[in-house]
GROMACS .gro file of N, CA and C in nm:
model
  342
    1GLN      N    1  12.512 -16.125   4.814
    1GLN     CA    2  12.574 -16.000   4.859
    1GLN      C    3  12.699 -16.032   4.940
    2VAL      N    4  12.812 -15.976   4.898
    2VAL     CA    5  12.937 -16.003   4.967
    2VAL      C    6  12.941 -15.924   5.097
    3GLN      N    7  12.989 -15.989   5.203
    3GLN     CA    8  13.002 -15.924   5.333
    3GLN      C    9  13.134 -15.961   5.397
    4PHE      N   10  13.195 -15.862   5.461
    4PHE     CA   11  13.318 -15.881   5.537
    4PHE      C   12  13.293 -15.829   5.678
    5VAL      N   13  13.309 -15.914   5.779
    5VAL     CA   14  13.286 -15.873   5.917
    5VAL      C   15  13.416 -15.892   5.994
    6GLU      N   16  13.483 -15.779   6.017
    6GLU     CA   17  13.611 -15.780   6.089
    6GLU      C   18  13.588 -15.766   6.239
    7SER      N   19  13.672 -15.832   6.318
    7SER     CA   20  13.663 -15.823   6.463
    7SER      C   21  13.799 -15.850   6.525
    8GLY      N   22  13.809 -15.822   6.655
    8GLY     CA   23  13.932 -15.854   6.727
    8GLY      C   24  14.021 -15.736   6.760
    9GLY      N   25  13.985 -15.618   6.711
    9GLY     CA   26  14.065 -15.501   6.740
    9GLY      C   27  14.050 -15.458   6.885
   10GLY      N   28  14.126 -15.356   6.923
   10GLY     CA   29  14.117 -15.306   7.060
   10GLY      C   30  14.232 -15.214   7.093
   11LEU      N   31  14.242 -15.186   7.224
   11LEU     CA   32  14.349 -15.102   7.277
   11LEU      C   33  14.460 -15.191   7.331
   12VAL      N   34  14.583 -15.158   7.298
   12VAL     CA   35  14.695 -15.239   7.343
   12VAL      C   36  14.817 -15.150   7.359
   13GLN      N   37  14.903 -15.186   7.452
   13GLN     CA   38  15.026 -15.110   7.472
   13GLN      C   39  15.134 -15.158   7.374
   14PRO      N   40  15.234 -15.074   7.348
   14PRO     CA   41  15.344 -15.117   7.260
   14PRO      C   42  15.403 -15.249   7.308
   15GLY      N   43  15.430 -15.337   7.212
   15GLY     CA   44  15.482 -15.469   7.244
   15GLY      C   45  15.374 -15.574   7.261
   16GLY      N   46  15.249 -15.531   7.264
   16GLY     CA   47  15.140 -15.623   7.283
   16GLY      C   48  15.099 -15.695   7.156
   17SER      N   49  14.997 -15.780   7.169
   17SER     CA   50  14.950 -15.862   7.057
   17SER      C   51  14.798 -15.856   7.045
   18LEU      N   52  14.752 -15.876   6.926
   18LEU     CA   53  14.609 -15.888   6.896
   18LEU      C   54  14.593 -15.989   6.783
   19ARG      N   55  14.477 -16.052   6.780
   19ARG     CA   56  14.444 -16.142   6.669
   19ARG      C   57  14.314 -16.095   6.606
   20LEU      N   58  14.320 -16.058   6.482
   20LEU     CA   59  14.203 -16.012   6.409
   20LEU      C   60  14.141 -16.128   6.333
   21SER      N   61  14.009 -16.121   6.318
   21SER     CA   62  13.935 -16.220   6.239
   21SER      C   63  13.847 -16.147   6.139
   22CYS      N   64  13.820 -16.213   6.029
   22CYS     CA   65  13.730 -16.157   5.928
   22CYS      C   66  13.645 -16.271   5.873
   23GLU      N   67  13.517 -16.264   5.900
   23GLU     CA   68  13.423 -16.362   5.846
   23GLU      C   69  13.371 -16.311   5.712
   24VAL      N   70  13.379 -16.395   5.612
   24VAL     CA   71  13.345 -16.357   5.476
   24VAL      C   72  13.226 -16.438   5.427
   25SER      N   73  13.132 -16.372   5.363
   25SER     CA   74  13.018 -16.441   5.303
   25SER      C   75  12.987 -16.377   5.168
   26GLY      N   76  12.915 -16.454   5.086
   26GLY     CA   77  12.873 -16.401   4.956
   26GLY      C   78  12.969 -16.426   4.842
   27ILE      N   79  13.085 -16.486   4.872
   27ILE     CA   80  13.179 -16.525   4.767
   27ILE      C   81  13.229 -16.666   4.798
   28VAL      N   82  13.288 -16.730   4.699
   28VAL     CA   83  13.347 -16.862   4.721
   28VAL      C   84  13.486 -16.838   4.780
   29PHE      N   85  13.490 -16.824   4.910
   29PHE     CA   86  13.608 -16.777   4.983
   29PHE      C   87  13.734 -16.853   4.943
   30ARG      N   88  13.723 -16.984   4.930
   30ARG     CA   89  13.841 -17.067   4.916
   30ARG      C   90  13.918 -17.041   4.786
   31ILE      N   91  13.857 -16.976   4.686
   31ILE     CA   92  13.925 -16.956   4.559
   31ILE      C   93  13.987 -16.816   4.547
   32TYR      N   94  13.966 -16.735   4.649
   32TYR     CA   95  14.015 -16.597   4.644
   32TYR      C   96  14.145 -16.579   4.721
   33SER      N   97  14.237 -16.502   4.663
   33SER     CA   98  14.347 -16.448   4.739
   33SER      C   99  14.293 -16.333   4.823
   34MET      N  100  14.331 -16.331   4.949
   34MET     CA  101  14.275 -16.234   5.043
   34MET      C  102  14.385 -16.149   5.105
   35GLY      N  103  14.345 -16.034   5.153
   35GLY     CA  104  14.443 -15.946   5.216
   35GLY      C  105  14.386 -15.875   5.337
   36TRP      N  106  14.475 -15.835   5.425
   36TRP     CA  107  14.444 -15.743   5.534
   36TRP      C  108  14.499 -15.606   5.494
   37TYR      N  109  14.413 -15.507   5.505
   37TYR     CA  110  14.448 -15.370   5.475
   37TYR      C  111  14.432 -15.288   5.602
   38ARG      N  112  14.497 -15.172   5.604
   38ARG     CA  113  14.475 -15.081   5.716
   38ARG      C  114  14.476 -14.937   5.666
   39GLN      N  115  14.405 -14.854   5.739
   39GLN     CA  116  14.402 -14.711   5.708
   39GLN      C  117  14.418 -14.633   5.837
   40ALA      N  118  14.526 -14.560   5.845
   40ALA     CA  119  14.553 -14.475   5.959
   40ALA      C  120  14.495 -14.337   5.931
   41PRO      N  121  14.468 -14.259   6.036
   41PRO     CA  122  14.413 -14.124   6.016
   41PRO      C  123  14.499 -14.040   5.923
   42GLY      N  124  14.435 -13.982   5.821
   42GLY     CA  125  14.507 -13.895   5.729
   42GLY      C  126  14.591 -13.966   5.626
   43LYS      N  127  14.585 -14.098   5.622
   43LYS     CA  128  14.666 -14.176   5.528
   43LYS      C  129  14.578 -14.261   5.438
   44GLN      N  130  14.635 -14.305   5.327
   44GLN     CA  131  14.563 -14.393   5.237
   44GLN      C  132  14.561 -14.535   5.292
   45ARG      N  133  14.460 -14.609   5.249
   45ARG     CA  134  14.452 -14.749   5.286
   45ARG      C  135  14.568 -14.825   5.221
   46GLU      N  136  14.630 -14.914   5.298
   46GLU     CA  137  14.743 -14.989   5.246
   46GLU      C  138  14.726 -15.138   5.274
   47LEU      N  139  14.782 -15.219   5.187
   47LEU     CA  140  14.782 -15.363   5.205
   47LEU      C  141  14.898 -15.401   5.297
   48VAL      N  142  14.870 -15.471   5.406
   48VAL     CA  143  14.977 -15.508   5.498
   48VAL      C  144  15.011 -15.657   5.490
   49ALA      N  145  14.917 -15.741   5.447
   49ALA     CA  146  14.946 -15.884   5.437
   49ALA      C  147  14.850 -15.948   5.338
   50GLY      N  148  14.900 -16.044   5.262
   50GLY     CA  149  14.816 -16.114   5.166
   50GLY      C  150  14.839 -16.264   5.172
   51ILE      N  151  14.738 -16.338   5.133
   51ILE     CA  152  14.749 -16.484   5.130
   51ILE      C  153  14.673 -16.535   5.008
   52THR      N  154  14.738 -16.621   4.931
   52THR     CA  155  14.671 -16.676   4.813
   52THR      C  156  14.574 -16.786   4.853
   53HIS      N  157  14.501 -16.833   4.754
   53HIS     CA  158  14.402 -16.938   4.783
   53HIS      C  159  14.470 -17.067   4.827
   54ILE      N  160  14.599 -17.083   4.794
   54ILE     CA  161  14.670 -17.204   4.835
   54ILE      C  162  14.762 -17.178   4.953
   55GLY      N  163  14.756 -17.058   5.012
   55GLY     CA  164  14.827 -17.034   5.137
   55GLY      C  165  14.961 -16.965   5.127
   56ASN      N  166  15.001 -16.922   5.009
   56ASN     CA  167  15.125 -16.844   4.999
   56ASN      C  168  15.102 -16.705   5.055
   57THR      N  169  15.197 -16.656   5.132
   57THR     CA  170  15.178 -16.529   5.201
   57THR      C  171  15.281 -16.425   5.159
   58ASN      N  172  15.245 -16.299   5.177
   58ASN     CA  173  15.339 -16.188   5.158
   58ASN      C  174  15.301 -16.076   5.253
   59TYR      N  175  15.400 -15.995   5.287
   59TYR     CA  176  15.381 -15.891   5.389
   59TYR      C  177  15.447 -15.761   5.347
   60ALA      N  178  15.388 -15.652   5.392
   60ALA     CA  179  15.454 -15.523   5.380
   60ALA      C  180  15.579 -15.523   5.468
   61ASN      N  181  15.681 -15.450   5.424
   61ASN     CA  182  15.805 -15.447   5.502
   61ASN      C  183  15.783 -15.401   5.645
   62SER      N  184  15.687 -15.313   5.663
   62SER     CA  185  15.664 -15.255   5.796
   62SER      C  186  15.611 -15.356   5.898
   63VAL      N  187  15.556 -15.468   5.851
   63VAL     CA  188  15.499 -15.566   5.944
   63VAL      C  189  15.567 -15.702   5.936
   64LYS      N  190  15.659 -15.717   5.842
   64LYS     CA  191  15.724 -15.846   5.821
   64LYS      C  192  15.794 -15.892   5.948
   65GLY      N  193  15.771 -16.017   5.986
   65GLY     CA  194  15.830 -16.072   6.106
   65GLY      C  195  15.748 -16.048   6.232
   66ARG      N  196  15.646 -15.964   6.223
   66ARG     CA  197  15.561 -15.935   6.339
   66ARG      C  198  15.418 -15.982   6.319
   67PHE      N  199  15.368 -15.976   6.196
   67PHE     CA  200  15.230 -16.014   6.165
   67PHE      C  201  15.230 -16.147   6.090
   68THR      N  202  15.125 -16.225   6.112
   68THR     CA  203  15.107 -16.352   6.041
   68THR      C  204  14.963 -16.361   5.992
   69ILE      N  205  14.948 -16.376   5.862
   69ILE     CA  206  14.815 -16.392   5.803
   69ILE      C  207  14.788 -16.541   5.784
   70SER      N  208  14.663 -16.580   5.806
   70SER     CA  209  14.624 -16.720   5.785
   70SER      C  210  14.476 -16.723   5.747
   71ARG      N  211  14.432 -16.840   5.705
   71ARG     CA  212  14.293 -16.853   5.664
   71ARG      C  213  14.242 -16.993   5.700
   72ASP      N  214  14.110 -17.000   5.723
   72ASP     CA  215  14.042 -17.127   5.744
   72ASP      C  216  13.930 -17.132   5.641
   73ASN      N  217  13.955 -17.204   5.534
   73ASN     CA  218  13.856 -17.208   5.425
   73ASN      C  219  13.727 -17.278   5.466
   74ALA      N  220  13.735 -17.369   5.561
   74ALA     CA  221  13.614 -17.437   5.608
   74ALA      C  222  13.523 -17.342   5.684
   75LYS      N  223  13.580 -17.238   5.743
   75LYS     CA  224  13.502 -17.141   5.820
   75LYS      C  225  13.485 -17.008   5.746
   76ASN      N  226  13.535 -17.000   5.622
   76ASN     CA  227  13.528 -16.874   5.546
   76ASN      C  228  13.582 -16.757   5.628
   77THR      N  229  13.694 -16.780   5.694
   77THR     CA  230  13.747 -16.680   5.786
   77THR      C  231  13.896 -16.655   5.760
   78LEU      N  232  13.931 -16.527   5.765
   78LEU     CA  233  14.068 -16.481   5.749
   78LEU      C  234  14.116 -16.430   5.884
   79TYR      N  235  14.244 -16.453   5.915
   79TYR     CA  236  14.300 -16.410   6.044
   79TYR      C  237  14.425 -16.326   6.023
   80LEU      N  238  14.454 -16.243   6.124
   80LEU     CA  239  14.580 -16.171   6.127
   80LEU      C  240  14.630 -16.170   6.270
   81GLN      N  241  14.737 -16.243   6.295
   81GLN     CA  242  14.802 -16.240   6.425
   81GLN      C  243  14.904 -16.128   6.424
   82MET      N  244  14.890 -16.035   6.517
   82MET     CA  245  14.978 -15.918   6.523
   82MET      C  246  15.054 -15.920   6.654
   83ASN      N  247  15.184 -15.928   6.645
   83ASN     CA  248  15.270 -15.927   6.762
   83ASN      C  249  15.362 -15.805   6.759
   84SER      N  250  15.421 -15.776   6.873
   84SER     CA  251  15.515 -15.663   6.885
   84SER      C  252  15.457 -15.536   6.824
   85LEU      N  253  15.335 -15.507   6.862
   85LEU     CA  254  15.267 -15.391   6.806
   85LEU      C  255  15.335 -15.262   6.850
   86ASN      N  256  15.334 -15.162   6.762
   86ASN     CA  257  15.386 -15.030   6.795
   86ASN      C  258  15.285 -14.924   6.754
   87VAL      N  259  15.310 -14.802   6.794
   87VAL     CA  260  15.211 -14.695   6.775
   87VAL      C  261  15.182 -14.672   6.626
   88GLU      N  262  15.278 -14.705   6.540
   88GLU     CA  263  15.256 -14.688   6.396
   88GLU      C  264  15.158 -14.789   6.338
   89ASP      N  265  15.123 -14.889   6.416
   89ASP     CA  266  15.025 -14.988   6.371
   89ASP      C  267  14.882 -14.944   6.399
   90THR      N  268  14.865 -14.831   6.466
   90THR     CA  269  14.732 -14.780   6.494
   90THR      C  270  14.659 -14.746   6.364
   91ALA      N  271  14.543 -14.808   6.345
   91ALA     CA  272  14.468 -14.791   6.221
   91ALA      C  273  14.338 -14.869   6.231
   92VAL      N  274  14.252 -14.849   6.133
   92VAL     CA  275  14.137 -14.937   6.114
   92VAL      C  276  14.181 -15.045   6.015
   93TYR      N  277  14.156 -15.171   6.053
   93TYR     CA  278  14.198 -15.284   5.973
   93TYR      C  279  14.078 -15.346   5.902
   94TYR      N  280  14.098 -15.377   5.775
   94TYR     CA  281  13.994 -15.433   5.690
   94TYR      C  282  14.047 -15.559   5.620
   95CYS      N  283  13.956 -15.647   5.585
   95CYS     CA  284  13.994 -15.757   5.496
   95CYS      C  285  13.920 -15.740   5.364
   96ASN      N  286  13.981 -15.794   5.259
   96ASN     CA  287  13.922 -15.782   5.126
   96ASN      C  288  14.000 -15.871   5.031
   97PRO      N  289  13.937 -15.918   4.925
   97PRO     CA  290  14.016 -15.990   4.824
   97PRO      C  291  14.122 -15.898   4.766
   98THR      N  292  14.241 -15.951   4.741
   98THR     CA  293  14.349 -15.867   4.689
   98THR      C  294  14.322 -15.823   4.545
   99GLY      N  295  14.231 -15.892   4.478
   99GLY     CA  296  14.196 -15.852   4.343
   99GLY      C  297  14.082 -15.752   4.336
  100GLY      N  298  14.034 -15.711   4.452
  100GLY     CA  299  13.927 -15.614   4.457
  100GLY      C  300  13.791 -15.679   4.474
  101SER      N  301  13.696 -15.601   4.524
  101SER     CA  302  13.560 -15.649   4.543
  101SER      C  303  13.467 -15.528   4.542
  102PRO      N  304  13.337 -15.553   4.532
  102PRO     CA  305  13.245 -15.439   4.525
  102PRO      C  306  13.223 -15.364   4.654
  103GLY      N  307  13.278 -15.414   4.767
  103GLY     CA  308  13.253 -15.343   4.890
  103GLY      C  309  13.356 -15.375   4.997
  104TRP      N  310  13.346 -15.303   5.107
  104TRP     CA  311  13.433 -15.320   5.222
  104TRP      C  312  13.349 -15.336   5.347
  105GLY      N  313  13.404 -15.402   5.445
  105GLY     CA  314  13.339 -15.409   5.574
  105GLY      C  315  13.361 -15.281   5.654
  106GLN      N  316  13.317 -15.283   5.779
  106GLN     CA  317  13.332 -15.165   5.864
  106GLN      C  318  13.471 -15.156   5.925
  107GLY      N  319  13.544 -15.266   5.920
  107GLY     CA  320  13.678 -15.266   5.977
  107GLY      C  321  13.676 -15.283   6.127
  108THR      N  322  13.794 -15.300   6.183
  108THR     CA  323  13.810 -15.310   6.328
  108THR      C  324  13.925 -15.220   6.369
  109GLN      N  325  13.901 -15.140   6.473
  109GLN     CA  326  13.998 -15.040   6.515
  109GLN      C  327  14.107 -15.104   6.602
  110VAL      N  328  14.231 -15.076   6.567
  110VAL     CA  329  14.346 -15.116   6.648
  110VAL      C  330  14.414 -14.988   6.694
  111THR      N  331  14.427 -14.973   6.826
  111THR     CA  332  14.492 -14.855   6.882
  111THR      C  333  14.604 -14.900   6.973
  112VAL      N  334  14.726 -14.858   6.939
  112VAL     CA  335  14.843 -14.889   7.021
  112VAL      C  336  14.885 -14.760   7.090
  113PHE      N  337  14.881 -14.761   7.223
  113PHE     CA  338  14.908 -14.638   7.297
  113PHE      C  339  15.017 -14.663   7.400
  114SER      N  340  15.092 -14.558   7.423
  114SER     CA  341  15.199 -14.570   7.524
  114SER      C  342  15.166 -14.489   7.647
   0.00000   0.00000   0.00000
C-alpha cells in the first residue's frame, strides 16, 4: 500500500522559510519522478516542483528561485525548501509521483500571514 506522509508545514510571516518533508512507502521510491503539489482554498491542485529519479528539477514560474526540491533515496524522503514565502504560497502541500499514483497523503498546511 502506497503511503505519503507530509510534514513541516506551519505558520510563517512573509519572507520566512519552511522545509517540508515527505516520507514515502509502498513504492520503489528511487525509480520515480516525484513532485510537490499545492492546493489553495478555492483553487485546483497545482504542481510547484518536480524532480526526476536522477535529480533533474523543474519549477513553476511562481516559485522559481525561491523553492528547492530535493530527495534522499536512501531515506525514501522528498524535501521542499521554501524561502521568501509570500501570502500567495498559502496552501496545503502534497507530494506525489509526477506520473500519478493511486492515492494522496493528508498534506501539510502552509500559512503565510502578514
